[in-house]
Short mmCIF file of N, CA, C and O in Angstrom, two decimals:
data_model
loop_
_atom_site.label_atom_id
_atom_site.label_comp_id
_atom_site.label_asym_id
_atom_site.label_seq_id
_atom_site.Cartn_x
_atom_site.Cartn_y
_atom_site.Cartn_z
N UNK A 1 15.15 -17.01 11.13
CA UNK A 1 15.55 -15.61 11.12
C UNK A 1 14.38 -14.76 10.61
O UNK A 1 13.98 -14.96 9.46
N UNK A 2 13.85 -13.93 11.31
CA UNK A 2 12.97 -12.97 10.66
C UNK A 2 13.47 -11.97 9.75
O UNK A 2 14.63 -11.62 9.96
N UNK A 3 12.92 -11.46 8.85
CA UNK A 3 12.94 -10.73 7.80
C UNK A 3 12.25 -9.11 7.99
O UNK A 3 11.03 -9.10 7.82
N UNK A 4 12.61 -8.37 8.18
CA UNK A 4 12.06 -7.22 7.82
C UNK A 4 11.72 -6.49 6.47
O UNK A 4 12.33 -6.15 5.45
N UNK A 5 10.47 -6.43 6.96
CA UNK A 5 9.52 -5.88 5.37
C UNK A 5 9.39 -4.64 5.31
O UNK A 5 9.25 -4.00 6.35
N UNK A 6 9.41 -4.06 4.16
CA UNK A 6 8.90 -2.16 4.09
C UNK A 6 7.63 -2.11 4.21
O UNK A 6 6.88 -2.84 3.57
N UNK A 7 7.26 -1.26 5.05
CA UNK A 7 5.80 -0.66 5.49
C UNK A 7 5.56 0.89 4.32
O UNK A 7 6.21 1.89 4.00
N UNK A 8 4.64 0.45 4.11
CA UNK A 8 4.31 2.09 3.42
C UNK A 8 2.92 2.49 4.39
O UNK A 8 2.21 1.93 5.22
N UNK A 9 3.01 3.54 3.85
CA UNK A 9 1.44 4.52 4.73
C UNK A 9 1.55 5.89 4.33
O UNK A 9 2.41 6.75 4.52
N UNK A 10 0.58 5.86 3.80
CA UNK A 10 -0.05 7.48 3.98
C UNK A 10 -0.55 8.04 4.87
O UNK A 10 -1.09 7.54 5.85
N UNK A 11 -0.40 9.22 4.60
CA UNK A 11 -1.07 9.95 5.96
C UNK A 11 -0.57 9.38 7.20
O UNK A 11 -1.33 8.80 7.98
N UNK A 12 0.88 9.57 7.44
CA UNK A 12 1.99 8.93 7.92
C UNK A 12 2.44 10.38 9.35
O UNK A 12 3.15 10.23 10.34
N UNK A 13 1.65 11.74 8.86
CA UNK A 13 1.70 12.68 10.01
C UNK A 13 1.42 12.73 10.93
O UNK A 13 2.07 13.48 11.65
N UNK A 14 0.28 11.97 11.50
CA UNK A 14 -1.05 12.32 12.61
C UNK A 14 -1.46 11.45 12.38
O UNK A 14 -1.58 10.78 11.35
N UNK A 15 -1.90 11.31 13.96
CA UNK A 15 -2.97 10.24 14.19
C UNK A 15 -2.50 9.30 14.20
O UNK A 15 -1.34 9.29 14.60
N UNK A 16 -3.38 7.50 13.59
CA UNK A 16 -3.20 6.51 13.76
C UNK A 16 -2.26 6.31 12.68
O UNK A 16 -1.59 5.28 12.79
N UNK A 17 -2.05 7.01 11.68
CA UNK A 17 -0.72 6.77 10.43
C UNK A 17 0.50 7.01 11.17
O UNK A 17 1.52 6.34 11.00
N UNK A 18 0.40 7.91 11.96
CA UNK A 18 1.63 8.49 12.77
C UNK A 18 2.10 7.40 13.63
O UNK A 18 3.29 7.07 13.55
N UNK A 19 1.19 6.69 14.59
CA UNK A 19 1.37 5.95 15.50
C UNK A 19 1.74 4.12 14.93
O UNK A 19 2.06 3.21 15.69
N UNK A 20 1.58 4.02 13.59
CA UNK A 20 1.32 2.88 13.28
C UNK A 20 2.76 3.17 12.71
O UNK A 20 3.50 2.22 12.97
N UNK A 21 3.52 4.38 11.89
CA UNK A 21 4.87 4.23 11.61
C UNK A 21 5.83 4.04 13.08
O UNK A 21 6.72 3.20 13.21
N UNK A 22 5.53 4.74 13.82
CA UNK A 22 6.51 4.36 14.62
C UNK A 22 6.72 3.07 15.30
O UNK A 22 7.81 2.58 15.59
N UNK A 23 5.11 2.38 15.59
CA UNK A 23 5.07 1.00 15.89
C UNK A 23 6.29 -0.14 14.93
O UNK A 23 7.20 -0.92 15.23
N UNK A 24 5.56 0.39 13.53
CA UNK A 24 6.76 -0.57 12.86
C UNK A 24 8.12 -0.53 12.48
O UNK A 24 8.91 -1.31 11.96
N UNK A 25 8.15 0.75 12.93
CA UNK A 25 10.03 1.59 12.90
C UNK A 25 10.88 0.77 13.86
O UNK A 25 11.95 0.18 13.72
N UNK A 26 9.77 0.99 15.25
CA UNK A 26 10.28 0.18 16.26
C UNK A 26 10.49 -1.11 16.83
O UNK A 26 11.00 -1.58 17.85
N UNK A 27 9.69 -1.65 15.46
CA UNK A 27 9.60 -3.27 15.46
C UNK A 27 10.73 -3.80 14.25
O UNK A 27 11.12 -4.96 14.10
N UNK A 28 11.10 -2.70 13.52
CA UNK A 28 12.59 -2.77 12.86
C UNK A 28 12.50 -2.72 11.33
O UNK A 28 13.40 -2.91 10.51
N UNK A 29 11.34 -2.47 11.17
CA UNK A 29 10.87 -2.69 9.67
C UNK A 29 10.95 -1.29 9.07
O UNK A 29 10.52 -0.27 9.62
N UNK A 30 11.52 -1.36 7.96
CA UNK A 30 11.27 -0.13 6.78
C UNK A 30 10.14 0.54 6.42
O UNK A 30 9.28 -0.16 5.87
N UNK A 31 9.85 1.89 6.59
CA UNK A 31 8.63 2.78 6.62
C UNK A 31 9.18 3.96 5.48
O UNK A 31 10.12 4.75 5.42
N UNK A 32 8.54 3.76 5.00
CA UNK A 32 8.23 4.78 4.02
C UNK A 32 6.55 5.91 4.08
O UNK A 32 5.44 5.48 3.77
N UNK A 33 6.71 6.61 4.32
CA UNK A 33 5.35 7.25 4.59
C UNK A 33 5.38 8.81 4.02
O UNK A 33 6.38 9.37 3.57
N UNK A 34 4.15 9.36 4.12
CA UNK A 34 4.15 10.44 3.43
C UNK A 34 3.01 11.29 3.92
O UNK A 34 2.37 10.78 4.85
N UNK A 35 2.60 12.52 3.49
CA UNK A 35 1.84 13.64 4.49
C UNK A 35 1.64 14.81 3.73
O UNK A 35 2.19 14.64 2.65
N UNK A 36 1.33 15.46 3.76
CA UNK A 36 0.92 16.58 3.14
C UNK A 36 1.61 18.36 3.97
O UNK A 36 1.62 19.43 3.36
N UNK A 37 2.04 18.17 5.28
CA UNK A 37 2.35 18.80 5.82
C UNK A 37 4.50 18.67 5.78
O UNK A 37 5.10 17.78 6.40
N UNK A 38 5.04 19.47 5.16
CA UNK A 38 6.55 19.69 5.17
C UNK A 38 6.82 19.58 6.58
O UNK A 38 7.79 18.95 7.00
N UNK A 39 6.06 20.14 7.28
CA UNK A 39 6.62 20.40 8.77
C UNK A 39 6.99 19.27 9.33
O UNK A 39 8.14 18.99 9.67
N UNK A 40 5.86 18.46 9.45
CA UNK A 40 5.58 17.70 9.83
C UNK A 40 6.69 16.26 9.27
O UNK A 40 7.17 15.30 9.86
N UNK A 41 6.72 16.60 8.25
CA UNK A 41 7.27 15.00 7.85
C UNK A 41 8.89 15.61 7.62
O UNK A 41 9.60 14.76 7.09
N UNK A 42 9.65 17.01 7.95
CA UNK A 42 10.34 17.23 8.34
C UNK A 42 10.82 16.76 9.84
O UNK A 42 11.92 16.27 10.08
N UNK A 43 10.06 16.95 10.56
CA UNK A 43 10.19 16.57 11.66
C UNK A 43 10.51 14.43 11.56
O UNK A 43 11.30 13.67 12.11
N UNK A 44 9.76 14.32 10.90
CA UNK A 44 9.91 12.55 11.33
C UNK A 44 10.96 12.67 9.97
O UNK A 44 10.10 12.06 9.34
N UNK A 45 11.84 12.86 9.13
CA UNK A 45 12.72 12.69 8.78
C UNK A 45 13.96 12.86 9.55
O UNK A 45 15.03 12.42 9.11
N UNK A 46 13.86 13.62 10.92
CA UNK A 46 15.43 13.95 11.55
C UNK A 46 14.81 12.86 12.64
O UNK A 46 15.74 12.15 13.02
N UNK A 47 13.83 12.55 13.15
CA UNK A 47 13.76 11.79 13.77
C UNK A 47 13.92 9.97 13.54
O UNK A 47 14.26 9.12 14.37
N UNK A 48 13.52 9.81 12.10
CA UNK A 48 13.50 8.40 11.74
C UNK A 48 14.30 8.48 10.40
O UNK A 48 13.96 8.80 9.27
N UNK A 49 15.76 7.96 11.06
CA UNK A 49 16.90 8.17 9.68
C UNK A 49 16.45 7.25 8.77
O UNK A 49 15.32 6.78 8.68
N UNK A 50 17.68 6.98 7.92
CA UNK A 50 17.76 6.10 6.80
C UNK A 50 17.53 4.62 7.62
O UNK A 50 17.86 4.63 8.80
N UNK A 51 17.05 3.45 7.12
CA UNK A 51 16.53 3.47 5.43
C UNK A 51 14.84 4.14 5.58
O UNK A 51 14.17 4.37 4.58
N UNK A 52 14.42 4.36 6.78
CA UNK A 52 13.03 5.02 6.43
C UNK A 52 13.15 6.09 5.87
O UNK A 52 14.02 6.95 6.06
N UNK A 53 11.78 6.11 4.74
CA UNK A 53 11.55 7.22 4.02
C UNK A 53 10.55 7.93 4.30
O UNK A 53 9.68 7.28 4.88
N UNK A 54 10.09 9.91 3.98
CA UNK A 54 9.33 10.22 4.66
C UNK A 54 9.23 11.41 3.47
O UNK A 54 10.31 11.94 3.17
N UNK A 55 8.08 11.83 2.80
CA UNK A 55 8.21 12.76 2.02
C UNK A 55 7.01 13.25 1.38
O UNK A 55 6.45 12.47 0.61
N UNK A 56 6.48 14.48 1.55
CA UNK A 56 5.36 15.72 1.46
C UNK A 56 4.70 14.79 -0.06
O UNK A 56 5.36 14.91 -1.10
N UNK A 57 3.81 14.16 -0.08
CA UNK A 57 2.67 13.76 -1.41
C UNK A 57 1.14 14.35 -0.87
O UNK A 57 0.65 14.41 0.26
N UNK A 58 0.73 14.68 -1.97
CA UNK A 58 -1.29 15.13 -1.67
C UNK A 58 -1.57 14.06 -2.52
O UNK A 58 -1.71 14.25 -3.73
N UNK A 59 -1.69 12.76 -1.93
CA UNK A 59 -2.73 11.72 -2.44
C UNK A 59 -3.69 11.57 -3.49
O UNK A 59 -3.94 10.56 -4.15
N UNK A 60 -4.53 13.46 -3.60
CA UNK A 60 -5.03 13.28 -4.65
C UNK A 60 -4.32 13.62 -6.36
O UNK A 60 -4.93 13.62 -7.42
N UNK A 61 -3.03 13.85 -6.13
CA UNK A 61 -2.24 13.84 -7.09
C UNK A 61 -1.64 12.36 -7.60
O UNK A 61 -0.92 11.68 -6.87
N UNK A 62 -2.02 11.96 -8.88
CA UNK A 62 -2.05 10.68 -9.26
C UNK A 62 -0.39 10.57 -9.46
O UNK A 62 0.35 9.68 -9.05
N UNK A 63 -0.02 11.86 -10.29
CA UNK A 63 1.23 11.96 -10.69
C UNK A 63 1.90 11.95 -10.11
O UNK A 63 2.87 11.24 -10.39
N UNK A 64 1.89 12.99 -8.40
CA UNK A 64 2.55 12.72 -7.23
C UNK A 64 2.56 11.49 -6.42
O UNK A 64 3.38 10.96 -5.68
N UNK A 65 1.84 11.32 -6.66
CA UNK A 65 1.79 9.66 -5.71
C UNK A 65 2.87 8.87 -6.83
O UNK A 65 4.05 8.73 -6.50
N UNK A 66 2.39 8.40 -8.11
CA UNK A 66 3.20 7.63 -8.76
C UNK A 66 4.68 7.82 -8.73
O UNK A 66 5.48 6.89 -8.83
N UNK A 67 5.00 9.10 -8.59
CA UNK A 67 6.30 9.49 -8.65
C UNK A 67 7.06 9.08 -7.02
O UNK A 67 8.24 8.75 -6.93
N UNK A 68 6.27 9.15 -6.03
CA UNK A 68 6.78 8.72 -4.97
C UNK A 68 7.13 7.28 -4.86
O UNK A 68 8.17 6.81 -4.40
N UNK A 69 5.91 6.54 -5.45
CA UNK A 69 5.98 5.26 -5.34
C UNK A 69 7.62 4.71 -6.22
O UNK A 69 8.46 3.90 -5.82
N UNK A 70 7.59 5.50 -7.48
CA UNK A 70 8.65 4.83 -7.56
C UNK A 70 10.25 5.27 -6.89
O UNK A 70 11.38 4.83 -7.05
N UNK A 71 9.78 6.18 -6.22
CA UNK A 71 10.80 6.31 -5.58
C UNK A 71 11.29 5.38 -4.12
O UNK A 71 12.42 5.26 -3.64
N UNK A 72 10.22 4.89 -3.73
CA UNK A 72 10.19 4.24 -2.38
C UNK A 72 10.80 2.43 -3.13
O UNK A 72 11.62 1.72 -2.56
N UNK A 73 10.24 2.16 -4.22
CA UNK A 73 10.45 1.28 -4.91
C UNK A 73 12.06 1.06 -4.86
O UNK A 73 12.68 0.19 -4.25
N UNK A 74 12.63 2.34 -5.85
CA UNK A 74 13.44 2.42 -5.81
C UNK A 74 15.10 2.25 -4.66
O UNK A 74 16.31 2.02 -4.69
N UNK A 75 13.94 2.55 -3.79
CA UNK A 75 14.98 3.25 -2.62
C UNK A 75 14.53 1.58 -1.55
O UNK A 75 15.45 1.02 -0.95
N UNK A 76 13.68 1.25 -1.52
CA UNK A 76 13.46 -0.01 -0.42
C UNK A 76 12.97 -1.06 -1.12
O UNK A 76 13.48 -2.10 -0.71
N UNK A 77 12.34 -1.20 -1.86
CA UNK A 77 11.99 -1.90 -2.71
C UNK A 77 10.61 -2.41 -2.66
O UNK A 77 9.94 -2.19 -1.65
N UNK A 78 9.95 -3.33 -4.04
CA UNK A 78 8.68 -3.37 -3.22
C UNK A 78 8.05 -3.53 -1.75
O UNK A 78 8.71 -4.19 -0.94
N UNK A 79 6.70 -2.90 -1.30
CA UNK A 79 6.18 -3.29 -0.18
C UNK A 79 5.76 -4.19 0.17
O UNK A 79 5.32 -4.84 -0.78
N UNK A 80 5.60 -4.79 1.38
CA UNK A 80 5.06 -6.60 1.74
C UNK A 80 3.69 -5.56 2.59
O UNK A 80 2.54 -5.93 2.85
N UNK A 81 4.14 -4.61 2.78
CA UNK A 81 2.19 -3.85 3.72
C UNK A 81 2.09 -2.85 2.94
O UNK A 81 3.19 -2.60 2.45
N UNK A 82 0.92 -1.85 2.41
CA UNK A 82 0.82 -0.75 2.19
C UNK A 82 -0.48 -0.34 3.07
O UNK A 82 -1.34 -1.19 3.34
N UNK A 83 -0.57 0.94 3.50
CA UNK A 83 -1.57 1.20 4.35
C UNK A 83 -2.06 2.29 4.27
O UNK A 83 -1.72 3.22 5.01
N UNK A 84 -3.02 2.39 3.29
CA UNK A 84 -3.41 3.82 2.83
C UNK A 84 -4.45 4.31 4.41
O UNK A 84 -5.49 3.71 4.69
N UNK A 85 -4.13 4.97 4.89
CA UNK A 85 -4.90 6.13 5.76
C UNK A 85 -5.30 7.04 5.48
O UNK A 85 -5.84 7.76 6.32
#
């Protein structure tokens, strides 16, 4: 039986972060990702329900990042990939 693992990624809006969440959304695995743009990760929240997570962090915020992390923690549990972009 395969197992599905949580994917994390930053910079989860555009581009190859963008394309690499949906790859693993669609391969059935838990994504948690994040972006800097509301719009944007508004948009992939009505598009990619629960249990993926999707939510506005600026990377260079240590505090913001930590606070996400434990929220993704929280909410999916540790990651088996993380994929900083």
């Amino acid at each position: 039986m395969r197992r599905n693992k949580v994917v994390v990624i930053t910079g989860a809006t555009r581009g190859i972060g963008h394309a690499l969440a949906e790859q693993f959304i669609a391969a059935g695995h838990p994504v948690a990702g994040c972006g800097r743009s509301a719009e944007r990760i508004a948009s992939m929240r009505a598009r990619y329900r629960s249990p993926n997570l999707f939510d506005v962090v600026d990377v260079s915020d240590d505090a913001a990042v930590a606070a996400w992390a434990r929220a993704v923690i929280a909410n999916l549990g540790p990651p088996a990939l993380l994929l900083s972009n």
